[in-house]
Amino acid sequence: QAVLVESGGALVQPGGSLTLSCRAHGFVFGTYTMAWFRQGPGTRREGVAGINPPGSTNYVASVKGRFTISRDDASNTLNLQMDNLKPEDTGMYYCAADSRQWGRVTLLSSEAYSTWGPGTLVIVSS
């Protein structure tokens, strides 16, 4: 059974940084497309960053230049480095995985992913 476990969420002041991690269990991590999604209070879920097995990435416009998604296939781990955090980055962050090797344009679509982690909470507030 494929399982994703996120960690790293915290309360941080605007301008600060956090690194989220997602540890994958029960599948061949290196062959899966991976992504981070988030949902703020009273908002719909949006794709934040995605990465496919060839290594292509995509980011939602609001985080470009501030967030970096990466994967370490040796440790079955997906990471999201978040710098210069803003209050609008607040929300529950979810790790997602799918066995299909989606192209870059599909990486931020929630419909593309079949497996989801329980989430980790990020609060950006002064």
mmCIF file with all atom_site columns, N, CA and C in Angstrom, residues 5-72:
data_model
loop_
_atom_site.group_PDB
_atom_site.id
_atom_site.type_symbol
_atom_site.label_atom_id
_atom_site.label_alt_id
_atom_site.label_comp_id
_atom_site.label_asym_id
_atom_site.label_entity_id
_atom_site.label_seq_id
_atom_site.pdbx_PDB_ins_code
_atom_site.Cartn_x
_atom_site.Cartn_y
_atom_site.Cartn_z
_atom_site.occupancy
_atom_site.B_iso_or_equiv
_atom_site.pdbx_formal_charge
_atom_site.auth_seq_id
_atom_site.auth_comp_id
_atom_site.auth_asym_id
_atom_site.auth_atom_id
_atom_site.pdbx_PDB_model_num
ATOM 1   N N  . VAL A 1 5  ? 3.961   10.433 4.037   1.00 0.00 ? 5  VAL A N  1
ATOM 2   C CA . VAL A 1 5  ? 3.971   11.061 5.348   1.00 0.00 ? 5  VAL A CA 1
ATOM 3   C C  . VAL A 1 5  ? 4.745   12.363 5.265   1.00 0.00 ? 5  VAL A C  1
ATOM 4   N N  . GLU A 1 6  ? 4.042   13.485 5.484   1.00 0.00 ? 6  GLU A N  1
ATOM 5   C CA . GLU A 1 6  ? 4.660   14.802 5.426   1.00 0.00 ? 6  GLU A CA 1
ATOM 6   C C  . GLU A 1 6  ? 5.201   15.206 6.792   1.00 0.00 ? 6  GLU A C  1
ATOM 7   N N  . SER A 1 7  ? 6.183   16.106 6.775   1.00 0.00 ? 7  SER A N  1
ATOM 8   C CA . SER A 1 7  ? 6.713   16.680 8.000   1.00 0.00 ? 7  SER A CA 1
ATOM 9   C C  . SER A 1 7  ? 7.301   18.046 7.688   1.00 0.00 ? 7  SER A C  1
ATOM 10  N N  . GLY A 1 8  ? 7.508   18.848 8.722   1.00 0.00 ? 8  GLY A N  1
ATOM 11  C CA . GLY A 1 8  ? 8.174   20.128 8.567   1.00 0.00 ? 8  GLY A CA 1
ATOM 12  C C  . GLY A 1 8  ? 7.304   21.355 8.728   1.00 0.00 ? 8  GLY A C  1
ATOM 13  N N  . GLY A 1 9  ? 5.999   21.197 8.804   1.00 0.00 ? 9  GLY A N  1
ATOM 14  C CA . GLY A 1 9  ? 5.129   22.343 8.971   1.00 0.00 ? 9  GLY A CA 1
ATOM 15  C C  . GLY A 1 9  ? 5.372   23.034 10.296  1.00 0.00 ? 9  GLY A C  1
ATOM 16  N N  . ALA A 1 10 ? 5.179   24.362 10.313  1.00 0.00 ? 10 ALA A N  1
ATOM 17  C CA . ALA A 1 10 ? 5.443   25.139 11.516  1.00 0.00 ? 10 ALA A CA 1
ATOM 18  C C  . ALA A 1 10 ? 4.825   26.519 11.398  1.00 0.00 ? 10 ALA A C  1
ATOM 19  N N  . LEU A 1 11 ? 4.871   27.262 12.507  1.00 0.00 ? 11 LEU A N  1
ATOM 20  C CA . LEU A 1 11 ? 4.516   28.672 12.517  1.00 0.00 ? 11 LEU A CA 1
ATOM 21  C C  . LEU A 1 11 ? 5.781   29.463 12.231  1.00 0.00 ? 11 LEU A C  1
ATOM 22  N N  . VAL A 1 12 ? 5.737   30.347 11.234  1.00 0.00 ? 12 VAL A N  1
ATOM 23  C CA . VAL A 1 12 ? 6.910   31.119 10.849  1.00 0.00 ? 12 VAL A CA 1
ATOM 24  C C  . VAL A 1 12 ? 6.484   32.545 10.520  1.00 0.00 ? 12 VAL A C  1
ATOM 25  N N  . GLN A 1 13 ? 7.365   33.498 10.778  1.00 0.00 ? 13 GLN A N  1
ATOM 26  C CA . GLN A 1 13 ? 7.072   34.894 10.475  1.00 0.00 ? 13 GLN A CA 1
ATOM 27  C C  . GLN A 1 13 ? 7.244   35.181 8.991   1.00 0.00 ? 13 GLN A C  1
ATOM 28  N N  . PRO A 1 14 ? 6.525   36.178 8.462   1.00 0.00 ? 14 PRO A N  1
ATOM 29  C CA . PRO A 1 14 ? 6.725   36.563 7.063   1.00 0.00 ? 14 PRO A CA 1
ATOM 30  C C  . PRO A 1 14 ? 8.196   36.830 6.778   1.00 0.00 ? 14 PRO A C  1
ATOM 31  N N  . GLY A 1 15 ? 8.653   36.363 5.618   1.00 0.00 ? 15 GLY A N  1
ATOM 32  C CA . GLY A 1 15 ? 10.049  36.499 5.247   1.00 0.00 ? 15 GLY A CA 1
ATOM 33  C C  . GLY A 1 15 ? 10.915  35.332 5.672   1.00 0.00 ? 15 GLY A C  1
ATOM 34  N N  . GLY A 1 16 ? 10.382  34.460 6.488   1.00 0.00 ? 16 GLY A N  1
ATOM 35  C CA . GLY A 1 16 ? 11.120  33.309 6.963   1.00 0.00 ? 16 GLY A CA 1
ATOM 36  C C  . GLY A 1 16 ? 11.120  32.162 5.975   1.00 0.00 ? 16 GLY A C  1
ATOM 37  N N  . SER A 1 17 ? 11.750  31.065 6.381   1.00 0.00 ? 17 SER A N  1
ATOM 38  C CA . SER A 1 17 ? 11.890  29.893 5.525   1.00 0.00 ? 17 SER A CA 1
ATOM 39  C C  . SER A 1 17 ? 11.484  28.623 6.252   1.00 0.00 ? 17 SER A C  1
ATOM 40  N N  . LEU A 1 18 ? 11.032  27.652 5.479   1.00 0.00 ? 18 LEU A N  1
ATOM 41  C CA . LEU A 1 18 ? 10.724  26.316 5.971   1.00 0.00 ? 18 LEU A CA 1
ATOM 42  C C  . LEU A 1 18 ? 11.072  25.311 4.895   1.00 0.00 ? 18 LEU A C  1
ATOM 43  N N  . THR A 1 19 ? 11.383  24.097 5.310   1.00 0.00 ? 19 THR A N  1
ATOM 44  C CA . THR A 1 19 ? 11.552  22.995 4.378   1.00 0.00 ? 19 THR A CA 1
ATOM 45  C C  . THR A 1 19 ? 10.591  21.888 4.763   1.00 0.00 ? 19 THR A C  1
ATOM 46  N N  . LEU A 1 20 ? 9.698   21.540 3.854   1.00 0.00 ? 20 LEU A N  1
ATOM 47  C CA . LEU A 1 20 ? 8.773   20.441 4.060   1.00 0.00 ? 20 LEU A CA 1
ATOM 48  C C  . LEU A 1 20 ? 9.359   19.177 3.445   1.00 0.00 ? 20 LEU A C  1
ATOM 49  N N  . SER A 1 21 ? 9.070   18.042 4.065   1.00 0.00 ? 21 SER A N  1
ATOM 50  C CA . SER A 1 21 ? 9.522   16.762 3.543   1.00 0.00 ? 21 SER A CA 1
ATOM 51  C C  . SER A 1 21 ? 8.349   15.800 3.452   1.00 0.00 ? 21 SER A C  1
ATOM 52  N N  . CYS A 1 22 ? 8.419   14.897 2.498   1.00 0.00 ? 22 CYS A N  1
ATOM 53  C CA . CYS A 1 22 ? 7.414   13.862 2.306   1.00 0.00 ? 22 CYS A CA 1
ATOM 54  C C  . CYS A 1 22 ? 8.147   12.551 2.108   1.00 0.00 ? 22 CYS A C  1
ATOM 55  N N  . ARG A 1 23 ? 7.965   11.629 3.037   1.00 0.00 ? 23 ARG A N  1
ATOM 56  C CA . ARG A 1 23 ? 8.597   10.326 2.943   1.00 0.00 ? 23 ARG A CA 1
ATOM 57  C C  . ARG A 1 23 ? 7.597   9.332  2.367   1.00 0.00 ? 23 ARG A C  1
ATOM 58  N N  . ALA A 1 24 ? 7.998   8.647  1.299   1.00 0.00 ? 24 ALA A N  1
ATOM 59  C CA . ALA A 1 24 ? 7.130   7.706  0.612   1.00 0.00 ? 24 ALA A CA 1
ATOM 60  C C  . ALA A 1 24 ? 7.441   6.273  1.023   1.00 0.00 ? 24 ALA A C  1
ATOM 61  N N  . HIS A 1 25 ? 6.389   5.478  1.133   1.00 0.00 ? 25 HIS A N  1
ATOM 62  C CA . HIS A 1 25 ? 6.510   4.077  1.513   1.00 0.00 ? 25 HIS A CA 1
ATOM 63  C C  . HIS A 1 25 ? 5.621   3.228  0.620   1.00 0.00 ? 25 HIS A C  1
ATOM 64  N N  . GLY A 1 26 ? 6.096   2.045  0.248   1.00 0.00 ? 26 GLY A N  1
ATOM 65  C CA . GLY A 1 26 ? 5.249   1.063  -0.403  1.00 0.00 ? 26 GLY A CA 1
ATOM 66  C C  . GLY A 1 26 ? 5.139   1.142  -1.909  1.00 0.00 ? 26 GLY A C  1
ATOM 67  N N  . PHE A 1 27 ? 5.987   1.912  -2.559  1.00 0.00 ? 27 PHE A N  1
ATOM 68  C CA . PHE A 1 27 ? 5.998   1.950  -4.013  1.00 0.00 ? 27 PHE A CA 1
ATOM 69  C C  . PHE A 1 27 ? 7.364   2.371  -4.510  1.00 0.00 ? 27 PHE A C  1
ATOM 70  N N  . VAL A 1 28 ? 7.576   2.213  -5.819  1.00 0.00 ? 28 VAL A N  1
ATOM 71  C CA . VAL A 1 28 ? 8.859   2.561  -6.410  1.00 0.00 ? 28 VAL A CA 1
ATOM 72  C C  . VAL A 1 28 ? 8.884   4.067  -6.634  1.00 0.00 ? 28 VAL A C  1
ATOM 73  N N  . PHE A 1 29 ? 9.400   4.770  -5.660  1.00 0.00 ? 29 PHE A N  1
ATOM 74  C CA . PHE A 1 29 ? 9.359   6.226  -5.635  1.00 0.00 ? 29 PHE A CA 1
ATOM 75  C C  . PHE A 1 29 ? 9.921   6.855  -6.906  1.00 0.00 ? 29 PHE A C  1
ATOM 76  N N  . GLY A 1 30 ? 11.031  6.322  -7.383  1.00 0.00 ? 30 GLY A N  1
ATOM 77  C CA . GLY A 1 30 ? 11.717  6.914  -8.519  1.00 0.00 ? 30 GLY A CA 1
ATOM 78  C C  . GLY A 1 30 ? 10.938  6.915  -9.826  1.00 0.00 ? 30 GLY A C  1
ATOM 79  N N  . THR A 1 31 ? 9.892   6.116  -9.928  1.00 0.00 ? 31 THR A N  1
ATOM 80  C CA . THR A 1 31 ? 9.088   6.053  -11.143 1.00 0.00 ? 31 THR A CA 1
ATOM 81  C C  . THR A 1 31 ? 7.810   6.885  -11.055 1.00 0.00 ? 31 THR A C  1
ATOM 82  N N  . TYR A 1 32 ? 7.564   7.530  -9.922  1.00 0.00 ? 32 TYR A N  1
ATOM 83  C CA . TYR A 1 32 ? 6.321   8.260  -9.689  1.00 0.00 ? 32 TYR A CA 1
ATOM 84  C C  . TYR A 1 32 ? 6.468   9.761  -9.881  1.00 0.00 ? 32 TYR A C  1
ATOM 85  N N  . THR A 1 33 ? 5.404   10.359 -10.387 1.00 0.00 ? 33 THR A N  1
ATOM 86  C CA . THR A 1 33 ? 5.290   11.808 -10.404 1.00 0.00 ? 33 THR A CA 1
ATOM 87  C C  . THR A 1 33 ? 4.875   12.268 -9.010  1.00 0.00 ? 33 THR A C  1
ATOM 88  N N  . MET A 1 34 ? 5.503   13.318 -8.512  1.00 0.00 ? 34 MET A N  1
ATOM 89  C CA . MET A 1 34 ? 5.255   13.807 -7.158  1.00 0.00 ? 34 MET A CA 1
ATOM 90  C C  . MET A 1 34 ? 4.912   15.289 -7.184  1.00 0.00 ? 34 MET A C  1
ATOM 91  N N  . ALA A 1 35 ? 4.176   15.733 -6.166  1.00 0.00 ? 35 ALA A N  1
ATOM 92  C CA . ALA A 1 35 ? 3.790   17.138 -6.114  1.00 0.00 ? 35 ALA A CA 1
ATOM 93  C C  . ALA A 1 35 ? 3.428   17.561 -4.697  1.00 0.00 ? 35 ALA A C  1
ATOM 94  N N  . TRP A 1 36 ? 3.425   18.874 -4.504  1.00 0.00 ? 36 TRP A N  1
ATOM 95  C CA . TRP A 1 36 ? 2.916   19.498 -3.289  1.00 0.00 ? 36 TRP A CA 1
ATOM 96  C C  . TRP A 1 36 ? 1.692   20.331 -3.639  1.00 0.00 ? 36 TRP A C  1
ATOM 97  N N  . PHE A 1 37 ? 0.646   20.177 -2.850  1.00 0.00 ? 37 PHE A N  1
ATOM 98  C CA . PHE A 1 37 ? -0.557  20.988 -2.950  1.00 0.00 ? 37 PHE A CA 1
ATOM 99  C C  . PHE A 1 37 ? -0.780  21.683 -1.619  1.00 0.00 ? 37 PHE A C  1
ATOM 100 N N  . ARG A 1 38 ? -1.600  22.724 -1.625  1.00 0.00 ? 38 ARG A N  1
ATOM 101 C CA . ARG A 1 38 ? -1.939  23.392 -0.379  1.00 0.00 ? 38 ARG A CA 1
ATOM 102 C C  . ARG A 1 38 ? -3.379  23.886 -0.426  1.00 0.00 ? 38 ARG A C  1
ATOM 103 N N  . GLN A 1 39 ? -3.946  24.056 0.766   1.00 0.00 ? 39 GLN A N  1
ATOM 104 C CA . GLN A 1 39 ? -5.284  24.595 0.886   1.00 0.00 ? 39 GLN A CA 1
ATOM 105 C C  . GLN A 1 39 ? -5.326  25.522 2.091   1.00 0.00 ? 39 GLN A C  1
ATOM 106 N N  . GLY A 1 40 ? -5.573  26.793 1.849   1.00 0.00 ? 40 GLY A N  1
ATOM 107 C CA . GLY A 1 40 ? -5.683  27.760 2.918   1.00 0.00 ? 40 GLY A CA 1
ATOM 108 C C  . GLY A 1 40 ? -7.087  27.782 3.494   1.00 0.00 ? 40 GLY A C  1
ATOM 109 N N  . PRO A 1 41 ? -7.279  28.522 4.577   1.00 0.00 ? 41 PRO A N  1
ATOM 110 C CA . PRO A 1 41 ? -8.605  28.598 5.192   1.00 0.00 ? 41 PRO A CA 1
ATOM 111 C C  . PRO A 1 41 ? -9.617  29.232 4.238   1.00 0.00 ? 41 PRO A C  1
ATOM 112 N N  . GLY A 1 42 ? -10.695 28.531 3.977   1.00 0.00 ? 42 GLY A N  1
ATOM 113 C CA . GLY A 1 42 ? -11.740 29.044 3.110   1.00 0.00 ? 42 GLY A CA 1
ATOM 114 C C  . GLY A 1 42 ? -11.384 29.102 1.639   1.00 0.00 ? 42 GLY A C  1
ATOM 115 N N  . THR A 1 43 ? -10.301 28.432 1.229   1.00 0.00 ? 43 THR A N  1
ATOM 116 C CA . THR A 1 43 ? -9.880  28.438 -0.164  1.00 0.00 ? 43 THR A CA 1
ATOM 117 C C  . THR A 1 43 ? -9.856  27.024 -0.729  1.00 0.00 ? 43 THR A C  1
ATOM 118 N N  . ARG A 1 44 ? -9.825  26.920 -2.044  1.00 0.00 ? 44 ARG A N  1
ATOM 119 C CA . ARG A 1 44 ? -9.763  25.616 -2.677  1.00 0.00 ? 44 ARG A CA 1
ATOM 120 C C  . ARG A 1 44 ? -8.315  25.161 -2.812  1.00 0.00 ? 44 ARG A C  1
ATOM 121 N N  . ARG A 1 45 ? -8.128  23.873 -2.907  1.00 0.00 ? 45 ARG A N  1
ATOM 122 C CA . ARG A 1 45 ? -6.806  23.303 -3.032  1.00 0.00 ? 45 ARG A CA 1
ATOM 123 C C  . ARG A 1 45 ? -6.135  23.729 -4.338  1.00 0.00 ? 45 ARG A C  1
ATOM 124 N N  . GLU A 1 46 ? -4.856  24.067 -4.263  1.00 0.00 ? 46 GLU A N  1
ATOM 125 C CA . GLU A 1 46 ? -4.118  24.439 -5.446  1.00 0.00 ? 46 GLU A CA 1
ATOM 126 C C  . GLU A 1 46 ? -2.787  23.703 -5.501  1.00 0.00 ? 46 GLU A C  1
ATOM 127 N N  . GLY A 1 47 ? -2.340  23.425 -6.706  1.00 0.00 ? 47 GLY A N  1
ATOM 128 C CA . GLY A 1 47 ? -1.031  22.830 -6.891  1.00 0.00 ? 47 GLY A CA 1
ATOM 129 C C  . GLY A 1 47 ? 0.044   23.871 -6.670  1.00 0.00 ? 47 GLY A C  1
ATOM 130 N N  . VAL A 1 48 ? 1.034   23.535 -5.868  1.00 0.00 ? 48 VAL A N  1
ATOM 131 C CA . VAL A 1 48 ? 2.124   24.446 -5.546  1.00 0.00 ? 48 VAL A CA 1
ATOM 132 C C  . VAL A 1 48 ? 3.353   24.154 -6.389  1.00 0.00 ? 48 VAL A C  1
ATOM 133 N N  . ALA A 1 49 ? 3.763   22.898 -6.415  1.00 0.00 ? 49 ALA A N  1
ATOM 134 C CA . ALA A 1 49 ? 4.956   22.498 -7.154  1.00 0.00 ? 49 ALA A CA 1
ATOM 135 C C  . ALA A 1 49 ? 4.876   21.020 -7.475  1.00 0.00 ? 49 ALA A C  1
ATOM 136 N N  . GLY A 1 50 ? 5.359   20.639 -8.649  1.00 0.00 ? 50 GLY A N  1
ATOM 137 C CA . GLY A 1 50 ? 5.360   19.249 -9.044  1.00 0.00 ? 50 GLY A CA 1
ATOM 138 C C  . GLY A 1 50 ? 6.656   18.879 -9.736  1.00 0.00 ? 50 GLY A C  1
ATOM 139 N N  . ILE A 1 51 ? 6.977   17.593 -9.697  1.00 0.00 ? 51 ILE A N  1
ATOM 140 C CA . ILE A 1 51 ? 8.191   17.097 -10.338 1.00 0.00 ? 51 ILE A CA 1
ATOM 141 C C  . ILE A 1 51 ? 7.934   15.686 -10.847 1.00 0.00 ? 51 ILE A C  1
ATOM 142 N N  . ASN A 1 52 ? 8.330   15.405 -12.095 1.00 0.00 ? 52 ASN A N  1
ATOM 143 C CA . ASN A 1 52 ? 8.136   14.083 -12.657 1.00 0.00 ? 52 ASN A CA 1
ATOM 144 C C  . ASN A 1 52 ? 9.449   13.305 -12.650 1.00 0.00 ? 52 ASN A C  1
ATOM 145 N N  . PRO A 1 53 ? 9.421   12.013 -12.984 1.00 0.00 ? 53 PRO A N  1
ATOM 146 C CA . PRO A 1 53 ? 10.653  11.209 -12.933 1.00 0.00 ? 53 PRO A CA 1
ATOM 147 C C  . PRO A 1 53 ? 11.789  11.742 -13.794 1.00 0.00 ? 53 PRO A C  1
ATOM 148 N N  . PRO A 1 54 ? 11.511  12.268 -14.999 1.00 0.00 ? 54 PRO A N  1
ATOM 149 C CA . PRO A 1 54 ? 12.635  12.854 -15.743 1.00 0.00 ? 54 PRO A CA 1
ATOM 150 C C  . PRO A 1 54 ? 13.229  14.085 -15.070 1.00 0.00 ? 54 PRO A C  1
ATOM 151 N N  . GLY A 1 55 ? 12.511  14.664 -14.081 1.00 0.00 ? 55 GLY A N  1
ATOM 152 C CA . GLY A 1 55 ? 13.022  15.800 -13.354 1.00 0.00 ? 55 GLY A CA 1
ATOM 153 C C  . GLY A 1 55 ? 12.445  17.139 -13.749 1.00 0.00 ? 55 GLY A C  1
ATOM 154 N N  . SER A 1 56 ? 11.498  17.156 -14.679 1.00 0.00 ? 56 SER A N  1
ATOM 155 C CA . SER A 1 56 ? 10.847  18.407 -15.040 1.00 0.00 ? 56 SER A CA 1
ATOM 156 C C  . SER A 1 56 ? 9.998   18.901 -13.877 1.00 0.00 ? 56 SER A C  1
ATOM 157 N N  . THR A 1 57 ? 9.949   20.211 -13.689 1.00 0.00 ? 57 THR A N  1
ATOM 158 C CA . THR A 1 57 ? 9.203   20.797 -12.586 1.00 0.00 ? 57 THR A CA 1
ATOM 159 C C  . THR A 1 57 ? 8.236   21.855 -13.083 1.00 0.00 ? 57 THR A C  1
ATOM 160 N N  . ASN A 1 58 ? 7.253   22.163 -12.245 1.00 0.00 ? 58 ASN A N  1
ATOM 161 C CA . ASN A 1 58 ? 6.347   23.264 -12.507 1.00 0.00 ? 58 ASN A CA 1
ATOM 162 C C  . ASN A 1 58 ? 5.920   23.845 -11.172 1.00 0.00 ? 58 ASN A C  1
ATOM 163 N N  . TYR A 1 59 ? 5.679   25.155 -11.156 1.00 0.00 ? 59 TYR A N  1
ATOM 164 C CA . TYR A 1 59 ? 5.298   25.868 -9.949  1.00 0.00 ? 59 TYR A CA 1
ATOM 165 C C  . TYR A 1 59 ? 4.136   26.792 -10.236 1.00 0.00 ? 59 TYR A C  1
ATOM 166 N N  . VAL A 1 60 ? 3.290   26.966 -9.245  1.00 0.00 ? 60 VAL A N  1
ATOM 167 C CA . VAL A 1 60 ? 2.258   27.975 -9.370  1.00 0.00 ? 60 VAL A CA 1
ATOM 168 C C  . VAL A 1 60 ? 2.954   29.338 -9.368  1.00 0.00 ? 60 VAL A C  1
ATOM 169 N N  . ALA A 1 61 ? 2.411   30.281 -10.139 1.00 0.00 ? 61 ALA A N  1
ATOM 170 C CA . ALA A 1 61 ? 3.093   31.549 -10.347 1.00 0.00 ? 61 ALA A CA 1
ATOM 171 C C  . ALA A 1 61 ? 3.443   32.268 -9.054  1.00 0.00 ? 61 ALA A C  1
ATOM 172 N N  . SER A 1 62 ? 2.597   32.170 -8.053  1.00 0.00 ? 62 SER A N  1
ATOM 173 C CA . SER A 1 62 ? 2.790   32.919 -6.821  1.00 0.00 ? 62 SER A CA 1
ATOM 174 C C  . SER A 1 62 ? 4.003   32.476 -6.003  1.00 0.00 ? 62 SER A C  1
ATOM 175 N N  . VAL A 1 63 ? 4.563   31.300 -6.284  1.00 0.00 ? 63 VAL A N  1
ATOM 176 C CA . VAL A 1 63 ? 5.713   30.818 -5.512  1.00 0.00 ? 63 VAL A CA 1
ATOM 177 C C  . VAL A 1 63 ? 6.989   30.748 -6.331  1.00 0.00 ? 63 VAL A C  1
ATOM 178 N N  . LYS A 1 64 ? 6.934   31.061 -7.607  1.00 0.00 ? 64 LYS A N  1
ATOM 179 C CA . LYS A 1 64 ? 8.122   30.996 -8.448  1.00 0.00 ? 64 LYS A CA 1
ATOM 180 C C  . LYS A 1 64 ? 9.204   31.927 -7.913  1.00 0.00 ? 64 LYS A C  1
ATOM 181 N N  . GLY A 1 65 ? 10.409  31.396 -7.820  1.00 0.00 ? 65 GLY A N  1
ATOM 182 C CA . GLY A 1 65 ? 11.519  32.161 -7.292  1.00 0.00 ? 65 GLY A CA 1
ATOM 183 C C  . GLY A 1 65 ? 11.653  32.085 -5.791  1.00 0.00 ? 65 GLY A C  1
ATOM 184 N N  . ARG A 1 66 ? 10.628  31.554 -5.102  1.00 0.00 ? 66 ARG A N  1
ATOM 185 C CA . ARG A 1 66 ? 10.665  31.448 -3.646  1.00 0.00 ? 66 ARG A CA 1
ATOM 186 C C  . ARG A 1 66 ? 10.691  30.000 -3.166  1.00 0.00 ? 66 ARG A C  1
ATOM 187 N N  . PHE A 1 67 ? 10.029  29.108 -3.895  1.00 0.00 ? 67 PHE A N  1
ATOM 188 C CA . PHE A 1 67 ? 9.939   27.695 -3.512  1.00 0.00 ? 67 PHE A CA 1
ATOM 189 C C  . PHE A 1 67 ? 10.742  26.843 -4.485  1.00 0.00 ? 67 PHE A C  1
ATOM 190 N N  . THR A 1 68 ? 11.306  25.744 -3.980  1.00 0.00 ? 68 THR A N  1
ATOM 191 C CA . THR A 1 68 ? 12.025  24.792 -4.813  1.00 0.00 ? 68 THR A CA 1
ATOM 192 C C  . THR A 1 68 ? 11.626  23.377 -4.432  1.00 0.00 ? 68 THR A C  1
ATOM 193 N N  . ILE A 1 69 ? 11.121  22.616 -5.406  1.00 0.00 ? 69 ILE A N  1
ATOM 194 C CA . ILE A 1 69 ? 10.781  21.223 -5.176  1.00 0.00 ? 69 ILE A CA 1
ATOM 195 C C  . ILE A 1 69 ? 11.954  20.357 -5.606  1.00 0.00 ? 69 ILE A C  1
ATOM 196 N N  . SER A 1 70 ? 12.204  19.297 -4.853  1.00 0.00 ? 70 SER A N  1
ATOM 197 C CA . SER A 1 70 ? 13.274  18.374 -5.192  1.00 0.00 ? 70 SER A CA 1
ATOM 198 C C  . SER A 1 70 ? 12.917  16.978 -4.709  1.00 0.00 ? 70 SER A C  1
ATOM 199 N N  . ARG A 1 71 ? 13.585  15.989 -5.266  1.00 0.00 ? 71 ARG A N  1
ATOM 200 C CA . ARG A 1 71 ? 13.351  14.618 -4.845  1.00 0.00 ? 71 ARG A CA 1
ATOM 201 C C  . ARG A 1 71 ? 14.673  13.903 -4.648  1.00 0.00 ? 71 ARG A C  1
ATOM 202 N N  . ASP A 1 72 ? 14.714  13.032 -3.652  1.00 0.00 ? 72 ASP A N  1
ATOM 203 C CA . ASP A 1 72 ? 15.874  12.202 -3.374  1.00 0.00 ? 72 ASP A CA 1
ATOM 204 C C  . ASP A 1 72 ? 15.407  10.761 -3.483  1.00 0.00 ? 72 ASP A C  1
#
